[in-house]
XYZ file of C-alpha atoms in Angstrom:
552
model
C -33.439 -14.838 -10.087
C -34.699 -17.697 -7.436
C -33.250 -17.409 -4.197
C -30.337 -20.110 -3.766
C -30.465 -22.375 -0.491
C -27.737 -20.183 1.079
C -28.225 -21.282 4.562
C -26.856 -25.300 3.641
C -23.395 -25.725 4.495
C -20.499 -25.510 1.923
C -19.606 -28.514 0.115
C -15.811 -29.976 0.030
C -15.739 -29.169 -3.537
C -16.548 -25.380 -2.980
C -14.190 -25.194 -0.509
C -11.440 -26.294 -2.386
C -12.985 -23.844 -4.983
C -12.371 -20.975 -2.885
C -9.024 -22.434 -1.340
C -8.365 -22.328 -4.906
C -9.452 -18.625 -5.249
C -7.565 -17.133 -2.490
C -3.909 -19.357 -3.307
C -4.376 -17.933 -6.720
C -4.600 -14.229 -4.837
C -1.957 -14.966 -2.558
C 0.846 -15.461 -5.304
C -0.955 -12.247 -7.232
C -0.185 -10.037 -3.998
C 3.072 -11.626 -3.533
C 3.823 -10.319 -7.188
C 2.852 -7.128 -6.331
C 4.549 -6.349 -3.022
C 7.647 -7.439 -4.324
C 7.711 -3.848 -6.130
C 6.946 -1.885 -2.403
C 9.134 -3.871 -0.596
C 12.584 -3.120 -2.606
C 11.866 0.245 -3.487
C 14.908 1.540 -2.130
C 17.119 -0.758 -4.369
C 14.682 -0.314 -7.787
C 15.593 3.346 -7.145
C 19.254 2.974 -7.118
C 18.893 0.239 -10.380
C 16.241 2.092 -12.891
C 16.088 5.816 -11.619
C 20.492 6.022 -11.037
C 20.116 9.501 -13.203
C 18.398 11.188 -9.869
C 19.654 12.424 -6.758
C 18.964 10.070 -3.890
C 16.093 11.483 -2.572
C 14.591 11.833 -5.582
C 15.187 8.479 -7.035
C 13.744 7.199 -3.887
C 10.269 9.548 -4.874
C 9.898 8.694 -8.124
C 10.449 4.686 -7.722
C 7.580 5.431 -5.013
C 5.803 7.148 -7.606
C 6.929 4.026 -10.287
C 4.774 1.456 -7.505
C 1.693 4.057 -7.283
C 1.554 3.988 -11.210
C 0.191 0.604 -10.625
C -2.344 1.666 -8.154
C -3.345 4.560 -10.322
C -4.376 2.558 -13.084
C -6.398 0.250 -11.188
C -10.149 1.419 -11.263
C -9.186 1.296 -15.171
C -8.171 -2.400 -14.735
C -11.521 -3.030 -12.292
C -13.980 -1.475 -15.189
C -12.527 -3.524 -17.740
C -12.227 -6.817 -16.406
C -14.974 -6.026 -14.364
C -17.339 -5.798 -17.761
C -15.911 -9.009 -18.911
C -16.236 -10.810 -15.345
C -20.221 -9.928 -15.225
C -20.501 -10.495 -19.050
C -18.405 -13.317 -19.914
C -18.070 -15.077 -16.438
C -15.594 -15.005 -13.598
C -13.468 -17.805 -13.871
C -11.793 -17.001 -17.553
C -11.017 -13.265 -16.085
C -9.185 -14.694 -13.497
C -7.123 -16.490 -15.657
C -6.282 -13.516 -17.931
C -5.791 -11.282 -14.510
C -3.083 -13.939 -13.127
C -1.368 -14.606 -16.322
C -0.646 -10.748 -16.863
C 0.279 -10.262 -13.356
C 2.941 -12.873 -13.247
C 4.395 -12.630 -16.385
C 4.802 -8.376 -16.211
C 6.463 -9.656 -12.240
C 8.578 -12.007 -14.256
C 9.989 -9.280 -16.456
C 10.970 -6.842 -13.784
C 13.310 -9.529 -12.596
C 15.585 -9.679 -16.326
C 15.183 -5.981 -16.921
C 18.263 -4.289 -17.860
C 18.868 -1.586 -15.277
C 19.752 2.152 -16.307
C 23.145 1.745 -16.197
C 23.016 -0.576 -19.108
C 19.991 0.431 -21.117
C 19.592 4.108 -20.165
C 15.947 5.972 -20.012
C 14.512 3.228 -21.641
C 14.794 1.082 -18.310
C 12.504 3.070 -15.906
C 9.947 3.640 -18.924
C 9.773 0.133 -19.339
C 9.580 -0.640 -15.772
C 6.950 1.813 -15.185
C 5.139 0.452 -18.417
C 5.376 -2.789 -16.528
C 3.880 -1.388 -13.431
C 0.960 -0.383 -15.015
C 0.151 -3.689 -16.934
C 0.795 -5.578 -13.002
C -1.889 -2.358 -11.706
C -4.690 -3.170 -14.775
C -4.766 -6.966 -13.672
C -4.742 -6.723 -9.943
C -7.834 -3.942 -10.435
C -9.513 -6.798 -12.250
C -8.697 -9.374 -9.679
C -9.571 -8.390 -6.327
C -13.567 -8.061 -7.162
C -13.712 -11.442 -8.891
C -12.685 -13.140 -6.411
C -14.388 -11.529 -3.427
C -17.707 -11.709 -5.818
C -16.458 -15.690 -6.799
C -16.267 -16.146 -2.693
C -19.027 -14.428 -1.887
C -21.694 -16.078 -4.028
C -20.285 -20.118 -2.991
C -20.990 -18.694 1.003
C -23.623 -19.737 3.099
C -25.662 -16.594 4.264
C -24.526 -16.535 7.943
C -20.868 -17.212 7.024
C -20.407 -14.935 4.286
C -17.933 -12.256 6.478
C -16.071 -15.193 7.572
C -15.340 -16.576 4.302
C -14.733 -13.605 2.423
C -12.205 -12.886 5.024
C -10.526 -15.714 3.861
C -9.871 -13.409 0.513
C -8.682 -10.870 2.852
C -6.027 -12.613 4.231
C -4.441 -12.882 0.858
C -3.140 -9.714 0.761
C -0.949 -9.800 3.848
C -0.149 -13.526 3.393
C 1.329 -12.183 -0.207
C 3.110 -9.380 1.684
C 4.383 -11.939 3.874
C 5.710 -14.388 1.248
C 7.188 -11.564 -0.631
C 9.121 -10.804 2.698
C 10.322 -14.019 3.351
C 11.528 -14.849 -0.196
C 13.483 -11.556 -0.078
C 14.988 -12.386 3.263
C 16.008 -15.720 2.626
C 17.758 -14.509 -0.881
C 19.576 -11.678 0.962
C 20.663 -14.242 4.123
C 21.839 -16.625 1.560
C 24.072 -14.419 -0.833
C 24.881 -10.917 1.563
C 23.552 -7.439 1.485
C 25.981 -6.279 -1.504
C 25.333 -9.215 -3.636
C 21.853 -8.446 -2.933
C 21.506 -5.128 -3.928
C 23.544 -5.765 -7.292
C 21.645 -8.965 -8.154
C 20.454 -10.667 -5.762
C 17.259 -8.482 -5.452
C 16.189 -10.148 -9.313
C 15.720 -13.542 -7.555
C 12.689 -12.930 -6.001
C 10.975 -11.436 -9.229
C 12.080 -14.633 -11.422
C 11.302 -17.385 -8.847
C 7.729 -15.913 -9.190
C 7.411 -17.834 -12.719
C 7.331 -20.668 -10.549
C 4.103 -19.185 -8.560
C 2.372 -18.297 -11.822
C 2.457 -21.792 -13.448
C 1.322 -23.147 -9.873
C -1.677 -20.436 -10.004
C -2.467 -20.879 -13.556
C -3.318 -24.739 -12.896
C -5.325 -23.661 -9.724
C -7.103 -21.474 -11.989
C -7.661 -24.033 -14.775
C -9.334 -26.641 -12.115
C -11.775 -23.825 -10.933
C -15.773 -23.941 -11.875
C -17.615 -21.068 -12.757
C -19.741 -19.069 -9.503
C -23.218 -21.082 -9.109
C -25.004 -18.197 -8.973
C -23.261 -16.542 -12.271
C -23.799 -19.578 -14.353
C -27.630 -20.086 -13.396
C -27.854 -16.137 -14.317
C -26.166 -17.345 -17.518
C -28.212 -20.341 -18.105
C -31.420 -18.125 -17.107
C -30.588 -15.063 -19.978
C -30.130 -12.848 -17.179
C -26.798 -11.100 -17.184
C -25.893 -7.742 -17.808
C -25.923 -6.638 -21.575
C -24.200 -3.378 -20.586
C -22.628 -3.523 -17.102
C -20.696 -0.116 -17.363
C -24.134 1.955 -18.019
C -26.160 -0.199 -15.261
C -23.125 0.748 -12.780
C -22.301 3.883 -13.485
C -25.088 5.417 -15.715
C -28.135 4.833 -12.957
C -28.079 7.215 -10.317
C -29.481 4.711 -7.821
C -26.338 2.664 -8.332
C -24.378 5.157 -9.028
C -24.669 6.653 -5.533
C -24.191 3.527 -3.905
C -20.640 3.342 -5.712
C -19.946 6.600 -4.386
C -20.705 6.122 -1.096
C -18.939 2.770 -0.949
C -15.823 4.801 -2.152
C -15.855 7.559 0.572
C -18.086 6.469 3.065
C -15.911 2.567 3.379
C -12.881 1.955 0.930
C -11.098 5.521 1.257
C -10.678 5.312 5.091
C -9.968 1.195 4.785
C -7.170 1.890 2.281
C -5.371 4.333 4.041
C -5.647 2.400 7.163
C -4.201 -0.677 5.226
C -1.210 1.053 3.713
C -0.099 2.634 6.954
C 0.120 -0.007 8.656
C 1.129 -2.554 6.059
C 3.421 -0.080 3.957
C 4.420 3.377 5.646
C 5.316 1.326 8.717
C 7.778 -0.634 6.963
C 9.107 2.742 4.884
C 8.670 4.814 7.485
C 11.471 2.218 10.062
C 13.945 1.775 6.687
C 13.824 5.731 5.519
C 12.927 7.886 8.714
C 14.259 5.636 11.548
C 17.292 3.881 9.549
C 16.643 0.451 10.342
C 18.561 -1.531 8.538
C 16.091 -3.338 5.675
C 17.072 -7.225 7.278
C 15.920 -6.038 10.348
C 12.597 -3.769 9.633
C 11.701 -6.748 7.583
C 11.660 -9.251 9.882
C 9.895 -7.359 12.500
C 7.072 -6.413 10.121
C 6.910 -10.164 8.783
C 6.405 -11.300 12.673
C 3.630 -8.696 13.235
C 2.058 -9.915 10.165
C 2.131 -13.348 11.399
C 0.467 -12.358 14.688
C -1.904 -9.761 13.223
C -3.090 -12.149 10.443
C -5.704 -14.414 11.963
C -7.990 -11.198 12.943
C -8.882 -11.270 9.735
C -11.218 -14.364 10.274
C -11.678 -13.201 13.741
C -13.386 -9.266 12.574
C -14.701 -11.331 9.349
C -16.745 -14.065 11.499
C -17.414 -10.961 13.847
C -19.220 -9.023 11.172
C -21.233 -12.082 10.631
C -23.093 -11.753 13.978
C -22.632 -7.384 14.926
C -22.524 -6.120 11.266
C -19.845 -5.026 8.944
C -19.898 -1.331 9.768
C -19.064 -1.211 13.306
C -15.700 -3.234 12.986
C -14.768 -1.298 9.697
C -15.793 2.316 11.675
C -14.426 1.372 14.528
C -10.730 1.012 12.936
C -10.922 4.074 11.552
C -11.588 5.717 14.287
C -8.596 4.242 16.306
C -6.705 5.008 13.405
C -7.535 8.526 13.379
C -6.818 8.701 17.589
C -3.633 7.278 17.309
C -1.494 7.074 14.956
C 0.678 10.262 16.415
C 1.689 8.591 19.561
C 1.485 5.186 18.221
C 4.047 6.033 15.267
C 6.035 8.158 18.037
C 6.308 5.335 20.024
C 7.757 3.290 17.092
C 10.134 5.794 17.067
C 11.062 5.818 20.459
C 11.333 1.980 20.106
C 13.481 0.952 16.922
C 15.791 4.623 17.026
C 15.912 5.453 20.392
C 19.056 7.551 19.883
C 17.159 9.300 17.455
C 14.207 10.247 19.862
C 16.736 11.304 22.381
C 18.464 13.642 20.039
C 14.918 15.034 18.933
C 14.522 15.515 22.709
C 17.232 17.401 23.634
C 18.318 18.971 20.851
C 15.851 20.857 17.825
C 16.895 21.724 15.157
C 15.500 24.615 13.442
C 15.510 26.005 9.869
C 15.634 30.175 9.623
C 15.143 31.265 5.868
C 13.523 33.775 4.130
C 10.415 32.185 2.896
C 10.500 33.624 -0.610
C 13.775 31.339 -1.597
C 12.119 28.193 -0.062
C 11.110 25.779 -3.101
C 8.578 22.647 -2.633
C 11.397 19.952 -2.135
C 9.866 17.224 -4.488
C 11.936 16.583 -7.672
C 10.456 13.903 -9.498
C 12.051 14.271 -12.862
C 15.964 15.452 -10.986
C 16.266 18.068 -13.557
C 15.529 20.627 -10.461
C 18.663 22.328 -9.170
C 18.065 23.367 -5.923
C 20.323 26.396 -5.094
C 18.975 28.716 -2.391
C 20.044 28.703 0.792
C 17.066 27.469 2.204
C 16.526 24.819 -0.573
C 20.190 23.183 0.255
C 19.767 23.333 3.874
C 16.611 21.593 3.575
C 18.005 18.870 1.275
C 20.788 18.669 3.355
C 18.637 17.785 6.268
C 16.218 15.493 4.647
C 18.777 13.581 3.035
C 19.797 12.653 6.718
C 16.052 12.220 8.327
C 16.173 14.621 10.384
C 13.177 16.774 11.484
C 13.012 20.067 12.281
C 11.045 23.432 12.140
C 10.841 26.043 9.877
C 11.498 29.675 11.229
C 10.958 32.674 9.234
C 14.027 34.697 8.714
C 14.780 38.052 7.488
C 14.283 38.998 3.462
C 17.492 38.768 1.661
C 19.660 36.816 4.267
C 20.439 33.439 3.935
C 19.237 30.110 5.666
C 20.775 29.402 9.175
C 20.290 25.962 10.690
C 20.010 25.418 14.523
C 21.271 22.095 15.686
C 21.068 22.084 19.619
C 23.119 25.371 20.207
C 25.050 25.307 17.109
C 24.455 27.324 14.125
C 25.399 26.532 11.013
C 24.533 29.325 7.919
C 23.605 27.915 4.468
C 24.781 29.159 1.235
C 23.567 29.907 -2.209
C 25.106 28.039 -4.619
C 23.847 30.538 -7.922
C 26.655 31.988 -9.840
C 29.590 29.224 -8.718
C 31.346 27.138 -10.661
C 31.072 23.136 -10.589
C 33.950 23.176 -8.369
C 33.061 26.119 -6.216
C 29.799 24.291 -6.056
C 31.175 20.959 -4.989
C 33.450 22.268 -2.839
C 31.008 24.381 -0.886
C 28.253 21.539 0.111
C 31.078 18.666 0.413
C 32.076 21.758 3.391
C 28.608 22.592 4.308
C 27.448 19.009 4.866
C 30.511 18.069 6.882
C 29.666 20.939 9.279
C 25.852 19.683 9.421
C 26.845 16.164 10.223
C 29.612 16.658 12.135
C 27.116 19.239 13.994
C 24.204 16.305 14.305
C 27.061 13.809 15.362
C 27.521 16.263 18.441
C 23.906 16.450 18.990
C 23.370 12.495 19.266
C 21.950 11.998 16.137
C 22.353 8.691 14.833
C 23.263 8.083 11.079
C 21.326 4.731 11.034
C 19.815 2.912 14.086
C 21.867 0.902 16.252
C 20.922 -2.657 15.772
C 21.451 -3.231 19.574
C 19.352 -0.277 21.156
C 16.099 -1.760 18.401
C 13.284 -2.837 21.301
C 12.373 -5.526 18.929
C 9.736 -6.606 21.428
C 7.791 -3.017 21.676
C 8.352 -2.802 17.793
C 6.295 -5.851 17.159
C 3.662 -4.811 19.381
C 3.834 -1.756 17.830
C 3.453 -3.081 14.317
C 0.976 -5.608 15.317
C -1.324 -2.885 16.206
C -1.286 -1.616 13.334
C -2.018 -4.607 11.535
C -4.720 -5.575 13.728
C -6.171 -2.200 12.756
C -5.435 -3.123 9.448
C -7.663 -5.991 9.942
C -10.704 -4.516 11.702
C -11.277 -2.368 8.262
C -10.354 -5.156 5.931
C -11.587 -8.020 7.318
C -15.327 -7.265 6.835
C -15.053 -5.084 3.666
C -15.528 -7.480 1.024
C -18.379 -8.882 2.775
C -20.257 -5.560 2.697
C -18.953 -4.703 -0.799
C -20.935 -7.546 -2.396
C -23.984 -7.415 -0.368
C -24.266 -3.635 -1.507
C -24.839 -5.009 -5.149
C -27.207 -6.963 -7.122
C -25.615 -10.245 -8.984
C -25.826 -8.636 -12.180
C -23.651 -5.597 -12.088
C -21.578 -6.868 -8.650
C -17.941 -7.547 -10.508
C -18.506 -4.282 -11.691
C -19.772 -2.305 -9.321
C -17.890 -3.176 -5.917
C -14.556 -3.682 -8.287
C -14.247 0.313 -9.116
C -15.130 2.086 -5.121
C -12.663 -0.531 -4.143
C -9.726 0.037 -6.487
C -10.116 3.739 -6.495
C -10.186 3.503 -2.867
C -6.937 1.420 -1.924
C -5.215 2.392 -5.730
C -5.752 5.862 -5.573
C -6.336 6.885 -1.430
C -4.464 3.940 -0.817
C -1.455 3.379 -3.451
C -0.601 6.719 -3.474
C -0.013 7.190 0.457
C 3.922 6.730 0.388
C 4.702 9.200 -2.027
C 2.529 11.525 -0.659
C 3.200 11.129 2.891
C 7.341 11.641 2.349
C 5.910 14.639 -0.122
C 4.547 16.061 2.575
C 7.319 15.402 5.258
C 9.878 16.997 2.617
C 7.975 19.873 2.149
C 7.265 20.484 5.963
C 10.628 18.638 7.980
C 8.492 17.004 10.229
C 8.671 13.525 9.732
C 5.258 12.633 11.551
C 3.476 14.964 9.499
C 2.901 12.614 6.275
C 0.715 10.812 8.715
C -2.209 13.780 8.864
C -2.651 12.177 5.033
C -4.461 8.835 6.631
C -5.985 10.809 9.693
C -8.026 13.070 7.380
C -8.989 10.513 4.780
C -9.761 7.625 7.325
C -11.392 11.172 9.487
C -13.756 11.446 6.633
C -14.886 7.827 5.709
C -15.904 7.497 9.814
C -17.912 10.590 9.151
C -19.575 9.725 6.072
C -19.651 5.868 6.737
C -21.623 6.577 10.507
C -23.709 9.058 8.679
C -24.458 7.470 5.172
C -23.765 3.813 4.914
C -26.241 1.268 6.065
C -25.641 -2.200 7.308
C -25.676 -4.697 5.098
C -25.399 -8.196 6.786
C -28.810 -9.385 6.596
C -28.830 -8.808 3.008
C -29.994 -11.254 0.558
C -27.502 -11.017 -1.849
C -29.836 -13.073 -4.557
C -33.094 -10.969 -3.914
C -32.268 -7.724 -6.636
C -31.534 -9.932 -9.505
């Protein structure tokens, strides 16, 4: 393929092509977040079968079934993008995206339907997962290939900024419906509002979509008898692509995705479940930080443009890796500072013999946890507290330490439902009435919440956030010829922020379950964003002074 005159400045009309592009993304993101950010209310609606913490789990395991399915959603629409053209895949993308969103919002909820609520919930998730996977790489590819050749970070970055901006609308929507009608009409019905208005959003995108012309450099592929015949087998079936894909996964999109969803996602879940903000509050504060933290987008994707792609994208990871222990700590300190206090002063420990202790992670709530160890455990999760596990003798049963009180567990194995019941309403009276003693908060107090530090805090972490996604999509396309692109930058990146990425929540809480530390879920993101600098400083080479035309 000729090279295209990539250096001439963009026309209005592509510009309102890709304006086009990235409002179409925007409402596709907000669809998508709206899932994340009321979690804790889906579980209560479709999973109302489960014990709390569990419900909570496995509606965070509901919103990664979307993300799981993803790299399945980027190979198919992916095919059809570098076969049949990118414009009519977005259209396909966007209309299953809004109308599975549109659903969730007139589901029936268990209480009325039963089972057959969360199965078609998650069913729903997965159709929302399969279109996003094929919507992200079209329209990074569809931006890329209307940019000049020394703008190309900065306009792609542009693409980038959809994400949060969706995150952000999503928030505000929410916000505004709970202001307007309360907290409990909110959580009964109110919470549906959000999901239905979004018809609204898909007819807007839909028409955006419709007014859109196909990628320049696609349709004089098209028009030359040069696209891809059998994009799968040219992507994945060459080694000398095939590498490339791999090293795009681990060596950039693992370490970006996890750096995303931390600070974008386990922030937010981390201040509602761990630090018991209330979800008005935690909101707000994340939808400022957003609004600050945005505009580095363009900033690290016009950056890239003149030092490179890599350093910005390493360099986040590596700050990631340094500091999100005393970073999250802080935010700790800030929004619950009770809470730190009470950690402070008073530690509370967990002595059990090890052999009775059970992984605490019950998806499916058909798990009856009845060791000593196993109900003291729940017991203390259920009120976010961390603590350390001692080992105690074989045969006797848990003891929890709370300051200098002490406070032995029970086994709950051969009582009767009202021995049972009786026994832990006892038992957790003495554990909260012992925490209560010990200054530890049941929620934070909206007064002692630094709101101030906490933005900073969370702006960090969305400027972080930033630093690895700005530039990505950039460096994604230039690593590809025109060809096989949709393709092959749409599965690295969807397996990297679906599967790395989507699945962080559930198993960062897994994690802080199993081991009552509630900072430990974080060593998830250090290692994988710990590998991709690695890898990425070792493996991946620059890519901004690639002709993006000269392969094909």
């Amino acid at each position: 393929m000729s090279t295209l005159d990539v250096n001439r400045p963009m026309s209005s009309e592509e510009k309102k092509v890709i304006f086009a592009s990235s409002l179409g993304t925007v409402f596709e993101w907000y669809d998508f977040y709206l899932y994340g950010s009321l979690a804790a209310i889906i579980a209560k609606q479709f999973f109302s079968g489960l014990d709390e913490g569990s419900a909570f789990i496995f509606a965070l395991l509901a919103f990664a079934a979307g993300f799981i399915v993803r790299p399945f959603g980027a190979i198919f629409f992916g095919r059809l993008g570098d076969m049949i053209g990118r414009k009519y895949t977005f259209l396909v993308t966007i209309l299953i995206m809004g109308l599975s969103t549109f659903v969730v919002g007139i589901l029936p909820n268990y209480a009325s339907i039963g089972v057959a609520a969360p199965v078609i919930l998650i069913s729903l998730r997965l159709l929302q997962g399969l279109a996003l996977g094929g919507e992200y790489g079209g329209a990074a590819t569809y931006v890329a290939e209307h940019s000049p050749h020394d703008k190309r970070g900065a306009y792609t970055s542009w693409i980038q900024t959809t994400a949060t901006l969706g995150l952000f609308l999503s928030l505000m929507v929410i916000l505004g419906t709970r202001t307007a009608i309360g907290e409990a009409a909110f959580a009964d019905w109110g919470w549906r509002v959000p999901f239905i208005v979004s018809i609204a959003l898909l007819a807007v995108s839909v028409y955006i979509r419709l007014s859109m012309n196909e990628s320049p450099a696609f349709a004089k592929m098209k028009a030359e008898g040069k696209t891809s015949k059998a994009p799968l087998s040219e992507s994945f079936g060459e080694w000398k692509n095939l590498k490339i894909v791999i090293l795009a996964l681990i060596g950039l999109t693992a370490g970006q995705a996890v750096v995303w969803y931390s600070g974008q996602f386990y922030a937010l879940f981390f201040m509602t479940q761990a630090l018991k903000v209330d979800g008005a509050t935690a909101n707000i504060l994340v939808a400022v930080s957003l609004l600050i933290g945005t505009p580095f987008f363009i900033v690290f994707g016009s950056l890239s443009d003149k030092i490179g792609r890599k350093p910005i994208i390493m360099l986040g990871c590596l700050l990631a890796v340094l500091t999100y222990f005393p970073v999250f700590e802080a935010l700790t300190k800030s929004a619950n500072p009770d809470l730190y206090e009470a950690q402070q002063k008073n530690k509370v420990t967990v002595t059990a013999d090890a052999a009775e202790c059970s992984f605490q992670f019950n998806p499916t709530g058909t798990v009856k946890f009845t060791s000593s160890c196993d109900i003291a455990k729940q017991v203390l999760a259920s009120s976010s507290v961390s603590y350390e596990n001692l080992a105690g003798t074989a045969g006797t049963p848990a003891m929890i330490k709370i300051g200098d009180t002490e406070i032995s567990s029970y086994t709950a194995k051969g009582l009767s439902g009202d021995e049972a019941k009786a026994k832990s309403a006892e038992f957790k009276k003495a554990v909260a009435d012992a925490l209560k003693e010990a200054g530890y908060p049941a929620k934070a107090d909206p007064e002692k919440v630094d709101k101030v530090k906490v933005t900073i805090i969370l702006t960090y972490l969305v400027i972080l956030v930033t630093m690895v996604y700005g530039p990505i999509a950039a460096m994604l396309v230039e690593m590809f010829p025109t060809r096989i692109r949709y393709t092959s930058m749409s599965l690295p990146y969807h397996i990297g922020n679906g599967w790395f990425g989507g699945l962080l929540p559930t198993t960062a809480f897994a994690i802080v379950a199993q081991t009552g530390n509630m900072y430990n879920g974080l060593w998830y993101p250090i290692i994988i964003a710990g590998m991709t600098f690695v890898i990425g400083m070792l493996f991946v080479k620059e890519t901004k002074d690639v002709d993006i035309y000269a392969n094909d």
